[in-house]
């Protein structure tokens, strides 16, 4: 079932007129009408006395705040003793609250219930939270770090829906089973010129078709405006349009020793050398961007050779 | 004073360490450090015992919800008996609450207090609300509709800061006084291929330089994904990167007769011909996008000839 069809059916919890329906949908009118026609032809809806009503059982599977509280508790339990971040892979994971924010966002955009999701890299262990909601149809993780894969593997039996795991380096082609197979793909890409493009390209290749969506995190803290612009040019070239941008949705858990500031010229002046104001708050933040595949474009960038240094 | 400098000074309402400061700022570290150096050189801040503090009086001029309530009341009063929308100019104005949302957004992005703002087209009368906050340094309106200009002119004496008015057709070059002169420009562009580009180009031409921002409304209701993508390609080409996107921030006041649906094939089936479910709610919604000028790019599209039809 298409995302727009799921969105319509889940909103039709009572008979409503066309205006009430459109009022709560972020789709263009032509797509809505075409989806309504399709649902009507298959007997899922009917129009009576100017009201549109659902004629089939369709469980309104949205993520309530109460359900999210349960997911949060379980997620905190499952991720205790998680592997610590490795600087070599530019890791650094987001807080539990940030992962919950991601779930809220996915749900609000009809990208959770009934959807198939791929995470390209899962340092944040978001896959566990996604599975804990019990809402998606399929969840897969493609990850380079053996430690994380082992950790996820150990947690699998506690999840209400199965979790597929793949050992994967973004510099290699995607496994055939992951190509053009997902409604939604997510990554927290490297922010280097090449690294960002590679991650997003892989997420793009995993999408099943027009209307599917790709999510990525990107921060103003380290990524200068010029690079943000270049990345947006890249997205457009891949046929991806930005549909949503949530500022500072993520906060990060960083190691005590602050390697981010050490790399920046002139920063010393503003931090004490005795470490007395080492970070006490999750100060590092990034935005979450949603981009949607549009049919007309299908350009792909050149492939990066295996073994290339994409971290600098 | 630069936007980033205003942002830093307004947040320094108590001495804070670098991490606390960065935690609340959406700028990259290099720009923040450079701004801190600049403020230090001019004696506006100093670093003491690892804490950054303001050494000058700087009124923290942010828009509180209490102040917004007053603005809302005044705005509702001033806009009573406003000119009704004209289909010829593709007009249709947003609700009072939507205008207040715009103010919240401008304030949250440091684009209100101390800033200079140009509105290219002001069917929504947002300029009145902006002036009522008393926060900007300069506010100007360039508008084609003589009725709206007259109406704004009549309301001018009730505003705490002056409002500049220009009779202006986007197909003509911007008046010299408005070129490269504003921190912020706003428009609610036509959503036709040419119309959108023209409005955004004029807003772009009004910006003073890198870091200044342009806001526009755009809707999923009528604008299909392909066109959204094309518009994003256009933005990138103009050196504008999207920094924020607030979905469905605006709701519209539309005329009783629904000309939007009449244009769409297949829509009849879902609305009653006896008009019994004519719109009873503000169902038509659009998003607000903020795009920021990045230094590196300066491409301009070809100019549309005067008198061209940009409405279809």
Coordinates of C-alpha atoms in Angstrom, one line a residue:
Chain A
X1 CA 0.0 0.0 0.0
X2 CA 1.3 3.5 -0.9
X3 CA 2.3 5.9 1.8
X4 CA -0.4 8.4 0.8
X5 CA -3.0 5.6 0.9
X6 CA -1.9 4.6 4.4
X7 CA -2.0 8.3 5.4
X8 CA -5.6 8.7 4.1
X9 CA -6.9 5.5 5.7
X10 CA -5.4 6.2 9.1
X11 CA -6.9 9.7 9.1
X12 CA -10.4 8.5 8.1
X13 CA -11.3 7.3 11.7
X14 CA -14.7 9.0 11.1
X15 CA -16.5 10.0 8.0
X16 CA -15.3 13.4 6.9
X17 CA -15.7 15.8 4.0
X18 CA -12.9 16.5 1.5
X19 CA -11.8 19.7 3.1
X20 CA -11.4 18.1 6.6
X21 CA -9.3 15.4 5.0
X22 CA -7.1 17.7 3.0
X23 CA -6.6 19.9 6.0
X24 CA -4.6 17.2 7.7
X25 CA -2.7 15.9 4.7
X26 CA 0.6 17.2 3.3
X27 CA 0.1 16.1 -0.3
X28 CA -1.0 17.9 -3.4
X29 CA -4.6 17.8 -4.4
X30 CA -4.1 15.8 -7.6
X31 CA -2.2 13.0 -5.7
X32 CA -4.9 13.0 -3.0
X33 CA -7.7 12.6 -5.6
X34 CA -5.9 9.9 -7.5
X35 CA -5.3 8.0 -4.2
X36 CA -9.0 8.4 -3.3
X37 CA -10.0 7.0 -6.6
X38 CA -7.6 4.0 -6.2
X39 CA -8.9 3.3 -2.7
X40 CA -12.5 3.6 -3.9
X41 CA -11.9 1.2 -6.8
X42 CA -10.5 -1.4 -4.4
X43 CA -13.5 -0.9 -2.1
X44 CA -11.5 0.6 0.8
X45 CA -13.5 3.8 0.9
X46 CA -16.9 5.2 -0.3
X47 CA -18.4 8.6 -0.7
X48 CA -21.8 9.0 0.8
X49 CA -23.8 12.2 1.2
X50 CA -20.7 14.3 0.6
X51 CA -18.7 12.4 3.2
X52 CA -15.8 10.1 2.6
X53 CA -15.8 7.0 4.8
X54 CA -13.6 4.0 5.4
X55 CA -15.3 0.7 4.5
X56 CA -12.6 -1.6 5.8
X57 CA -11.0 -2.3 9.1
X58 CA -7.9 -0.3 9.2
X59 CA -6.2 -0.1 12.6
X60 CA -5.1 3.5 13.2
X61 CA -1.6 2.6 14.0
X62 CA 0.0 5.8 15.1
X63 CA 2.5 6.3 17.8
X64 CA 0.9 7.8 20.9
X65 CA 3.0 9.6 23.5
X66 CA 2.0 6.8 26.0
X67 CA 3.4 4.1 23.6
X68 CA 6.5 6.2 23.2
X69 CA 7.1 6.2 26.9
X70 CA 7.1 2.4 26.9
X71 CA 9.5 2.4 23.9
X72 CA 11.8 4.8 25.6
X73 CA 12.0 2.7 28.8
X74 CA 12.7 -0.5 26.8
X75 CA 15.2 1.3 24.5
X76 CA 17.1 2.6 27.5
X77 CA 17.2 -0.9 29.0
X78 CA 18.3 -2.5 25.7
X79 CA 21.0 0.0 25.0
X80 CA 22.7 -0.2 28.4
X81 CA 26.3 -1.2 28.0
X82 CA 26.3 -0.2 24.4
X83 CA 29.7 -0.1 22.6
X84 CA 31.4 3.2 23.1
X85 CA 31.9 5.5 20.0
X86 CA 35.0 5.0 17.9
X87 CA 36.8 8.1 16.6
X88 CA 38.1 6.2 13.6
X89 CA 34.5 5.9 12.2
X90 CA 33.7 9.5 13.3
X91 CA 31.1 8.0 15.7
X92 CA 29.3 9.9 18.5
X93 CA 25.8 8.9 19.3
X94 CA 22.6 10.9 20.1
X95 CA 20.7 11.0 23.3
X96 CA 17.8 8.7 24.1
X97 CA 15.5 11.7 23.8
X98 CA 16.9 12.4 20.3
X99 CA 16.0 8.9 19.2
X100 CA 12.5 9.4 20.5
X101 CA 12.3 12.6 18.5
X102 CA 13.2 10.7 15.4
X103 CA 10.3 8.3 16.1
X104 CA 7.9 11.2 16.6
X105 CA 9.0 12.7 13.3
X106 CA 8.8 9.4 11.3
X107 CA 5.3 8.8 12.7
X108 CA 4.1 12.4 11.9
X109 CA 5.2 11.9 8.2
X110 CA 3.6 8.5 7.8
X111 CA 7.0 6.9 7.5
X112 CA 6.6 4.4 10.4
X113 CA 3.5 2.2 10.5
X114 CA 3.4 -0.3 7.7
X115 CA 6.6 1.1 6.1
X116 CA 9.9 -0.7 5.3
X117 CA 13.0 1.1 6.7
X118 CA 16.7 0.8 6.1
X119 CA 19.4 2.3 8.4
X120 CA 22.7 2.9 6.6
X121 CA 24.9 3.0 9.7
X122 CA 23.3 2.7 13.1
X123 CA 25.7 4.1 15.6
X124 CA 22.7 5.5 17.5
X125 CA 21.0 2.1 17.6
X126 CA 17.8 3.7 16.3
X127 CA 16.9 0.4 14.7
X128 CA 16.1 -1.0 18.1
X129 CA 13.7 1.9 18.9
X130 CA 12.1 1.6 15.5
X131 CA 11.5 -2.1 16.0
X132 CA 10.2 -1.6 19.6
X133 CA 7.3 0.5 18.3
X134 CA 6.1 -2.7 16.5
X135 CA 4.8 -0.5 13.7
X136 CA 7.0 -1.0 10.6
X137 CA 6.6 -3.8 8.1
X138 CA 10.4 -4.3 7.7
X139 CA 13.6 -3.0 9.4
X140 CA 17.1 -3.5 8.2
X141 CA 20.5 -2.2 9.3
X142 CA 23.6 -1.9 7.1
X143 CA 26.6 -1.2 9.4
X144 CA 30.4 -1.3 9.1
X145 CA 31.2 -1.7 12.8
X146 CA 31.3 -5.4 13.8
X147 CA 30.9 -4.5 17.5
X148 CA 27.6 -2.7 16.8
X149 CA 26.3 -5.6 14.7
X150 CA 27.2 -8.1 17.4
X151 CA 25.4 -5.9 20.0
X152 CA 22.3 -5.5 17.8
X153 CA 22.4 -9.3 17.2
X154 CA 22.3 -10.0 20.9
X155 CA 19.3 -7.7 21.4
X156 CA 17.3 -9.1 18.5
X157 CA 15.3 -11.7 20.5
X158 CA 13.8 -8.9 22.6
X159 CA 12.1 -7.1 19.6
X160 CA 8.5 -7.5 18.5
X161 CA 9.5 -7.5 14.9
X162 CA 12.5 -9.0 13.2
X163 CA 15.6 -7.0 12.5
X164 CA 17.8 -7.7 9.5
X165 CA 21.5 -7.1 9.9
X166 CA 24.1 -6.6 7.2
X167 CA 27.9 -5.9 7.5
X168 CA 28.4 -3.1 5.1
X169 CA 30.9 -0.5 4.1
X170 CA 29.3 2.5 2.2
X171 CA 32.2 2.4 -0.2
X172 CA 30.9 -0.9 -1.6
X173 CA 27.7 -1.3 -3.6
X174 CA 24.6 -2.1 -1.6
X175 CA 23.7 -5.8 -1.3
X176 CA 21.1 -6.7 -3.9
X177 CA 18.5 -7.4 -1.2
X178 CA 18.6 -3.8 -0.1
X179 CA 18.5 -2.1 -3.5
X180 CA 15.3 -0.2 -4.4
X181 CA 13.5 -2.0 -1.7
X182 CA 12.6 0.5 1.1
X183 CA 10.0 3.2 1.7
X184 CA 12.3 5.0 4.0
X185 CA 16.1 5.1 4.5
X186 CA 18.0 6.8 7.3
X187 CA 21.6 7.8 7.9
X188 CA 23.7 10.1 10.0
X189 CA 26.3 10.8 7.3
X190 CA 29.9 11.9 7.6
X191 CA 30.0 15.6 6.9
X192 CA 33.0 15.5 4.7
X193 CA 32.4 16.3 1.0
X194 CA 32.7 12.7 -0.1
X195 CA 31.4 11.0 3.0
X196 CA 28.1 12.9 2.9
X197 CA 27.5 12.2 -0.7
X198 CA 28.3 8.5 -0.3
X199 CA 25.9 7.9 2.6
X200 CA 23.1 9.8 0.9
X201 CA 23.7 8.0 -2.4
X202 CA 23.4 4.6 -0.7
X203 CA 20.2 5.7 1.0
X204 CA 18.9 6.9 -2.3
X205 CA 19.7 3.6 -4.0
X206 CA 17.7 1.8 -1.3
X207 CA 14.5 3.7 -2.0
X208 CA 11.7 1.8 -3.8
X209 CA 10.5 4.8 -5.9
X210 CA 8.9 8.2 -6.1
X211 CA 7.4 9.3 -2.8
X212 CA 9.8 7.3 -0.7
X213 CA 11.9 9.3 1.7
X214 CA 15.4 9.6 3.0
X215 CA 16.3 11.1 6.3
X216 CA 19.7 12.4 7.4
X217 CA 21.2 14.4 10.2
X218 CA 23.4 17.4 9.5
X219 CA 24.8 20.0 11.9
X220 CA 25.5 23.7 11.7
X221 CA 28.1 23.3 14.4
X222 CA 30.7 21.8 12.1
X223 CA 29.2 22.1 8.6
X224 CA 29.7 25.6 7.2
X225 CA 27.0 27.2 5.0
X226 CA 29.0 26.7 1.8
X227 CA 29.0 22.9 2.4
X228 CA 25.3 22.8 3.3
X229 CA 24.6 24.6 0.0
X230 CA 26.8 22.1 -1.9
X231 CA 25.0 19.2 -0.3
X232 CA 21.6 20.7 -1.2
X233 CA 22.8 20.9 -4.8
X234 CA 23.7 17.3 -4.6
X235 CA 20.3 16.3 -3.3
X236 CA 18.5 18.2 -6.1
X237 CA 20.8 16.4 -8.6
X238 CA 19.7 13.0 -7.2
X239 CA 16.1 13.9 -7.7
X240 CA 15.5 14.5 -3.9
X241 CA 13.6 17.5 -2.7
X242 CA 13.8 18.6 0.9
X243 CA 10.3 18.3 2.5
X244 CA 11.1 18.9 6.2
X245 CA 13.9 20.3 8.3
X246 CA 13.8 20.1 12.0
X247 CA 16.5 22.3 13.6
X248 CA 18.5 21.0 16.5
X249 CA 16.4 17.9 16.8
X250 CA 19.4 15.8 17.9
X251 CA 21.7 16.3 20.9
X252 CA 24.8 14.2 21.2
X253 CA 26.6 12.2 23.8
X254 CA 30.3 13.1 23.2
X255 CA 33.4 11.8 24.9
X256 CA 34.7 13.8 27.9
X257 CA 37.8 14.9 25.9
X258 CA 36.5 17.4 23.4
X259 CA 38.1 16.5 20.1
X260 CA 35.6 18.7 18.2
X261 CA 36.9 22.0 19.6
X262 CA 40.5 20.9 19.5
X263 CA 40.4 20.9 15.7
X264 CA 39.2 24.5 15.4
X265 CA 41.6 27.4 15.3
X266 CA 41.1 30.1 17.8
X267 CA 38.8 28.0 20.1
X268 CA 41.3 27.6 22.9
X269 CA 40.8 31.2 24.0
X270 CA 37.2 30.4 25.0
X271 CA 37.8 27.2 26.9
X272 CA 39.9 26.7 30.1
X273 CA 43.1 24.7 29.7
X274 CA 42.5 23.1 33.1
X275 CA 39.4 21.5 31.7
X276 CA 37.2 23.1 34.3
X277 CA 34.5 24.0 31.8
X278 CA 34.6 20.7 29.9
X279 CA 31.2 19.9 28.4
X280 CA 28.6 19.4 31.2
X281 CA 25.6 19.6 28.8
X282 CA 24.8 17.9 25.5
X283 CA 25.8 21.0 23.6
X284 CA 26.5 19.5 20.2
X285 CA 23.3 19.5 18.1
X286 CA 22.2 18.7 14.6
X287 CA 19.2 19.0 12.5
X288 CA 17.1 16.2 10.9
X289 CA 16.3 16.6 7.2
X290 CA 13.7 14.7 5.3
X291 CA 14.1 14.5 1.5
X292 CA 11.7 12.8 -0.8
X293 CA 12.4 11.1 -4.1
X294 CA 10.7 12.8 -7.1
X295 CA 10.2 10.7 -10.2
X296 CA 11.6 12.9 -12.9
X297 CA 15.3 12.8 -11.9
X298 CA 17.6 9.9 -11.9
X299 CA 21.2 11.2 -12.0
X300 CA 23.8 9.4 -9.9
X301 CA 27.2 10.7 -8.9
X302 CA 30.4 8.8 -9.7
X303 CA 31.1 5.9 -7.5
X304 CA 33.9 6.3 -4.9
X305 CA 36.5 3.6 -5.2
X306 CA 36.7 1.0 -2.4
X307 CA 39.1 1.8 0.3
X308 CA 39.0 5.5 -0.4
X309 CA 39.5 7.8 2.7
X310 CA 36.1 9.4 3.2
X311 CA 36.6 10.5 6.7
X312 CA 38.7 13.6 6.0
Chain B
X1 CA 25.8 44.8 13.7
X2 CA 25.8 41.3 12.1
X3 CA 23.0 38.8 12.8
X4 CA 25.3 36.4 14.5
X5 CA 26.6 39.2 16.8
X6 CA 23.1 40.1 17.7
X7 CA 22.3 36.5 18.4
X8 CA 25.3 36.1 20.7
X9 CA 24.8 39.3 22.7
X10 CA 21.1 38.6 23.2
X11 CA 21.9 35.1 24.6
X12 CA 24.6 36.4 26.9
X13 CA 22.1 37.5 29.6
X14 CA 24.4 35.9 32.1
X15 CA 28.1 34.9 31.9
X16 CA 28.3 31.4 30.3
X17 CA 30.9 29.0 29.1
X18 CA 31.5 28.3 25.5
X19 CA 29.5 25.1 25.5
X20 CA 26.4 26.7 26.9
X21 CA 26.6 29.5 24.3
X22 CA 27.0 27.1 21.4
X23 CA 24.3 24.9 22.7
X24 CA 21.7 27.6 21.9
X25 CA 23.2 28.9 18.6
X26 CA 22.6 27.6 15.1
X27 CA 25.9 28.7 13.6
X28 CA 29.0 26.8 12.8
X29 CA 31.9 27.0 15.3
X30 CA 34.2 28.9 13.0
X31 CA 31.7 31.7 12.5
X32 CA 30.9 31.8 16.2
X33 CA 34.6 32.1 17.2
X34 CA 35.2 34.8 14.6
X35 CA 32.1 36.7 15.9
X36 CA 33.3 36.4 19.5
X37 CA 36.7 37.7 18.4
X38 CA 35.1 40.6 16.7
X39 CA 32.9 41.4 19.7
X40 CA 35.9 41.2 22.0
X41 CA 38.0 43.5 19.9
X42 CA 35.2 46.1 20.1
X43 CA 34.9 45.7 23.8
X44 CA 31.4 44.2 23.8
X45 CA 32.4 41.0 25.5
X46 CA 35.2 39.6 27.6
X47 CA 36.4 36.2 28.8
X48 CA 36.9 35.8 32.5
X49 CA 37.7 32.6 34.4
X50 CA 36.5 30.5 31.4
X51 CA 33.2 32.4 31.2
X52 CA 32.1 34.7 28.4
X53 CA 30.3 37.8 29.5
X54 CA 28.7 40.9 28.0
X55 CA 30.3 44.1 29.0
X56 CA 27.8 46.4 27.4
X57 CA 24.2 47.2 27.9
X58 CA 22.3 45.1 25.3
X59 CA 18.6 45.0 25.7
X60 CA 17.5 41.4 25.2
X61 CA 14.9 42.3 22.6
X62 CA 13.1 39.0 22.0
X63 CA 9.5 38.6 21.3
X64 CA 7.7 37.1 24.4
X65 CA 4.4 35.4 24.1
X66 CA 2.9 38.2 26.3
X67 CA 4.1 40.8 23.8
X68 CA 2.8 38.7 21.0
X69 CA -0.7 38.7 22.6
X70 CA -0.7 42.5 22.5
X71 CA 0.6 42.5 18.9
X72 CA -2.2 40.0 17.9
X73 CA -4.9 42.2 19.4
X74 CA -3.6 45.3 17.8
X75 CA -3.1 43.5 14.4
X76 CA -6.7 42.3 14.5
X77 CA -7.9 45.8 15.2
X78 CA -5.8 47.4 12.5
X79 CA -6.7 44.9 9.8
X80 CA -10.4 45.1 10.3
X81 CA -12.1 46.1 7.0
X82 CA -9.0 45.1 5.0
X83 CA -9.4 44.9 1.3
X84 CA -10.7 41.6 0.1
X85 CA -8.5 39.3 -2.0
X86 CA -8.4 39.7 -5.8
X87 CA -8.3 36.6 -7.9
X88 CA -6.5 38.5 -10.7
X89 CA -3.4 38.8 -8.4
X90 CA -3.9 35.2 -7.1
X91 CA -4.5 36.7 -3.7
X92 CA -5.8 34.9 -0.6
X93 CA -4.6 35.9 2.8
X94 CA -3.5 33.9 5.8
X95 CA -5.2 33.9 9.2
X96 CA -4.2 36.2 12.1
X97 CA -2.7 33.2 13.9
X98 CA -0.6 32.4 10.8
X99 CA 0.8 35.9 10.9
X100 CA 1.7 35.5 14.5
X101 CA 3.4 32.2 13.6
X102 CA 5.6 34.1 11.2
X103 CA 6.6 36.5 13.9
X104 CA 7.5 33.6 16.2
X105 CA 9.7 32.1 13.5
X106 CA 11.4 35.4 12.6
X107 CA 12.2 36.0 16.2
X108 CA 13.5 32.5 16.8
X109 CA 16.0 32.9 13.9
X110 CA 17.2 36.3 15.0
X111 CA 15.6 37.9 12.0
X112 CA 13.4 40.4 13.8
X113 CA 15.1 42.6 16.5
X114 CA 17.5 45.1 15.0
X115 CA 17.0 43.7 11.5
X116 CA 15.9 45.4 8.3
X117 CA 13.0 43.7 6.5
X118 CA 11.5 44.0 3.1
X119 CA 8.1 42.4 2.1
X120 CA 7.7 41.8 -1.6
X121 CA 4.0 41.7 -1.9
X122 CA 2.0 42.1 1.3
X123 CA -1.5 40.7 0.7
X124 CA -1.3 39.3 4.3
X125 CA -0.5 42.7 5.8
X126 CA 2.3 41.1 7.7
X127 CA 4.2 44.4 7.6
X128 CA 1.7 45.8 10.1
X129 CA 2.4 42.9 12.6
X130 CA 6.2 43.2 12.1
X131 CA 6.1 46.9 12.8
X132 CA 3.8 46.4 15.8
X133 CA 6.5 44.4 17.6
X134 CA 8.6 47.5 17.6
X135 CA 11.7 45.4 17.2
X136 CA 13.1 45.8 13.6
X137 CA 15.4 48.6 12.5
X138 CA 13.6 49.1 9.2
X139 CA 10.5 47.8 7.5
X140 CA 9.5 48.3 3.8
X141 CA 6.7 46.9 1.6
X142 CA 6.9 46.7 -2.2
X143 CA 3.3 45.9 -3.4
X144 CA 1.5 46.0 -6.8
X145 CA -2.0 46.5 -5.4
X146 CA -2.9 50.1 -5.0
X147 CA -5.8 49.2 -2.6
X148 CA -3.4 47.5 -0.2
X149 CA -0.9 50.4 -0.4
X150 CA -3.7 52.8 0.5
X151 CA -4.9 50.7 3.3
X152 CA -1.3 50.3 4.8
X153 CA -0.8 54.1 4.3
X154 CA -3.9 54.8 6.4
X155 CA -2.7 52.5 9.2
X156 CA 0.9 53.9 9.3
X157 CA 0.3 56.5 12.0
X158 CA -0.7 53.8 14.5
X159 CA 2.7 52.0 14.2
X160 CA 5.6 52.4 16.7
X161 CA 8.2 52.3 13.8
X162 CA 7.9 53.8 10.4
X163 CA 6.7 51.8 7.4
X164 CA 8.1 52.5 3.9
X165 CA 5.7 51.9 1.0
X166 CA 6.6 51.3 -2.7
X167 CA 4.2 50.7 -5.5
X168 CA 5.9 47.8 -7.3
X169 CA 5.4 45.1 -10.0
X170 CA 7.8 42.2 -9.6
X171 CA 8.3 42.2 -13.4
X172 CA 10.2 45.5 -13.1
X173 CA 13.6 46.0 -11.5
X174 CA 13.6 46.7 -7.8
X175 CA 13.8 50.4 -6.9
X176 CA 17.4 51.4 -6.2
X177 CA 16.7 52.1 -2.5
X178 CA 15.6 48.5 -2.0
X179 CA 18.6 46.8 -3.7
X180 CA 21.1 44.8 -1.5
X181 CA 19.8 46.7 1.5
X182 CA 18.0 44.2 3.7
X183 CA 18.9 41.5 6.3
X184 CA 15.6 39.8 5.6
X185 CA 13.1 39.6 2.7
X186 CA 9.8 37.9 2.7
X187 CA 7.3 36.9 0.0
X188 CA 4.3 34.6 -0.6
X189 CA 5.2 34.0 -4.2
X190 CA 3.0 32.8 -7.1
X191 CA 3.5 29.1 -7.5
X192 CA 3.7 29.2 -11.2
X193 CA 7.1 28.3 -12.8
X194 CA 7.9 31.9 -13.7
X195 CA 6.0 33.6 -10.8
X196 CA 7.9 31.8 -8.1
X197 CA 11.3 32.5 -9.6
X198 CA 10.5 36.2 -10.1
X199 CA 9.4 36.8 -6.5
X200 CA 12.3 34.9 -5.1
X201 CA 14.8 36.6 -7.4
X202 CA 13.5 40.0 -6.2
X203 CA 13.8 39.0 -2.6
X204 CA 17.3 37.7 -3.3
X205 CA 18.3 41.0 -4.9
X206 CA 17.1 42.9 -1.9
X207 CA 19.5 41.0 0.5
X208 CA 22.5 42.8 1.8
X209 CA 24.9 39.9 1.7
X210 CA 26.0 36.5 3.0
X211 CA 24.0 35.4 6.0
X212 CA 20.9 37.4 5.2
X213 CA 17.8 35.4 4.8
X214 CA 14.8 35.1 2.5
X215 CA 11.4 33.7 3.6
X216 CA 8.7 32.4 1.4
X217 CA 5.5 30.4 1.6
X218 CA 4.9 27.3 -0.5
X219 CA 2.1 24.7 -0.4
X220 CA 1.9 21.0 -1.0
X221 CA -1.8 21.5 -1.7
X222 CA -1.3 22.9 -5.2
X223 CA 2.4 22.6 -5.9
X224 CA 3.3 19.1 -7.0
X225 CA 6.6 17.4 -6.0
X226 CA 8.3 18.0 -9.4
X227 CA 7.8 21.7 -9.1
X228 CA 9.0 21.8 -5.5
X229 CA 12.2 20.1 -6.7
X230 CA 12.6 22.6 -9.6
X231 CA 12.2 25.5 -7.2
X232 CA 14.9 24.0 -4.9
X233 CA 17.2 23.7 -7.9
X234 CA 16.5 27.4 -8.6
X235 CA 17.3 28.3 -4.9
X236 CA 20.7 26.5 -5.0
X237 CA 21.5 28.2 -8.3
X238 CA 20.9 31.6 -6.6
X239 CA 23.3 30.7 -3.8
X240 CA 20.5 30.2 -1.4
X241 CA 20.5 27.2 1.0
X242 CA 17.3 26.1 2.8
X243 CA 17.9 26.4 6.6
X244 CA 14.4 25.9 7.9
X245 CA 11.1 24.5 6.7
X246 CA 8.0 24.7 8.9
X247 CA 5.3 22.5 7.5
X248 CA 1.7 23.8 7.4
X249 CA 2.6 26.9 9.3
X250 CA 0.0 29.0 7.4
X251 CA -3.7 28.5 7.1
X252 CA -5.6 30.6 4.6
X253 CA -8.8 32.6 4.5
X254 CA -10.3 31.7 1.2
X255 CA -13.4 33.0 -0.5
X256 CA -16.7 31.1 -0.1
X257 CA -16.7 29.8 -3.7
X258 CA -13.9 27.3 -3.9
X259 CA -12.0 28.2 -7.1
X260 CA -9.1 26.0 -6.1
X261 CA -11.0 22.7 -6.3
X262 CA -12.9 23.8 -9.4
X263 CA -9.6 23.8 -11.4
X264 CA -8.8 20.1 -10.5
X265 CA -10.0 17.3 -12.6
X266 CA -11.8 14.6 -10.7
X267 CA -12.5 16.7 -7.6
X268 CA -16.2 17.1 -8.2
X269 CA -16.8 13.5 -7.0
X270 CA -15.8 14.3 -3.5
X271 CA -17.7 17.6 -3.0
X272 CA -21.4 18.1 -3.0
X273 CA -22.8 20.0 -5.9
X274 CA -25.4 21.6 -3.6
X275 CA -22.5 23.3 -1.8
X276 CA -23.5 21.7 1.5
X277 CA -19.9 20.9 2.3
X278 CA -18.4 24.1 1.2
X279 CA -15.2 24.9 3.3
X280 CA -16.1 25.5 7.0
X281 CA -12.5 25.2 8.2
X282 CA -9.3 26.9 7.0
X283 CA -8.2 23.8 5.2
X284 CA -5.8 25.3 2.7
X285 CA -2.3 25.3 4.2
X286 CA 1.2 26.1 3.2
X287 CA 4.7 25.8 4.6
X288 CA 7.2 28.5 5.5
X289 CA 10.7 28.2 4.1
X290 CA 13.8 30.1 5.2
X291 CA 16.7 30.2 2.8
X292 CA 20.0 31.9 3.6
X293 CA 22.4 33.6 1.2
X294 CA 25.7 31.9 0.9
X295 CA 28.6 33.9 -0.4
X296 CA 30.0 31.7 -3.1
X297 CA 27.2 31.8 -5.6
X298 CA 25.9 34.8 -7.6
X299 CA 24.0 33.4 -10.5
X300 CA 20.9 35.3 -11.7
X301 CA 18.2 33.9 -13.9
X302 CA 17.1 35.7 -17.0
X303 CA 14.8 38.6 -16.4
X304 CA 11.2 38.3 -17.4
X305 CA 9.9 41.0 -19.7
X306 CA 7.6 43.6 -18.4
X307 CA 4.0 42.8 -18.8
X308 CA 4.6 39.1 -19.1
X309 CA 1.8 36.8 -17.8
X310 CA 3.2 35.2 -14.7
X311 CA -0.1 34.1 -13.2
X312 CA -0.6 31.0 -15.4

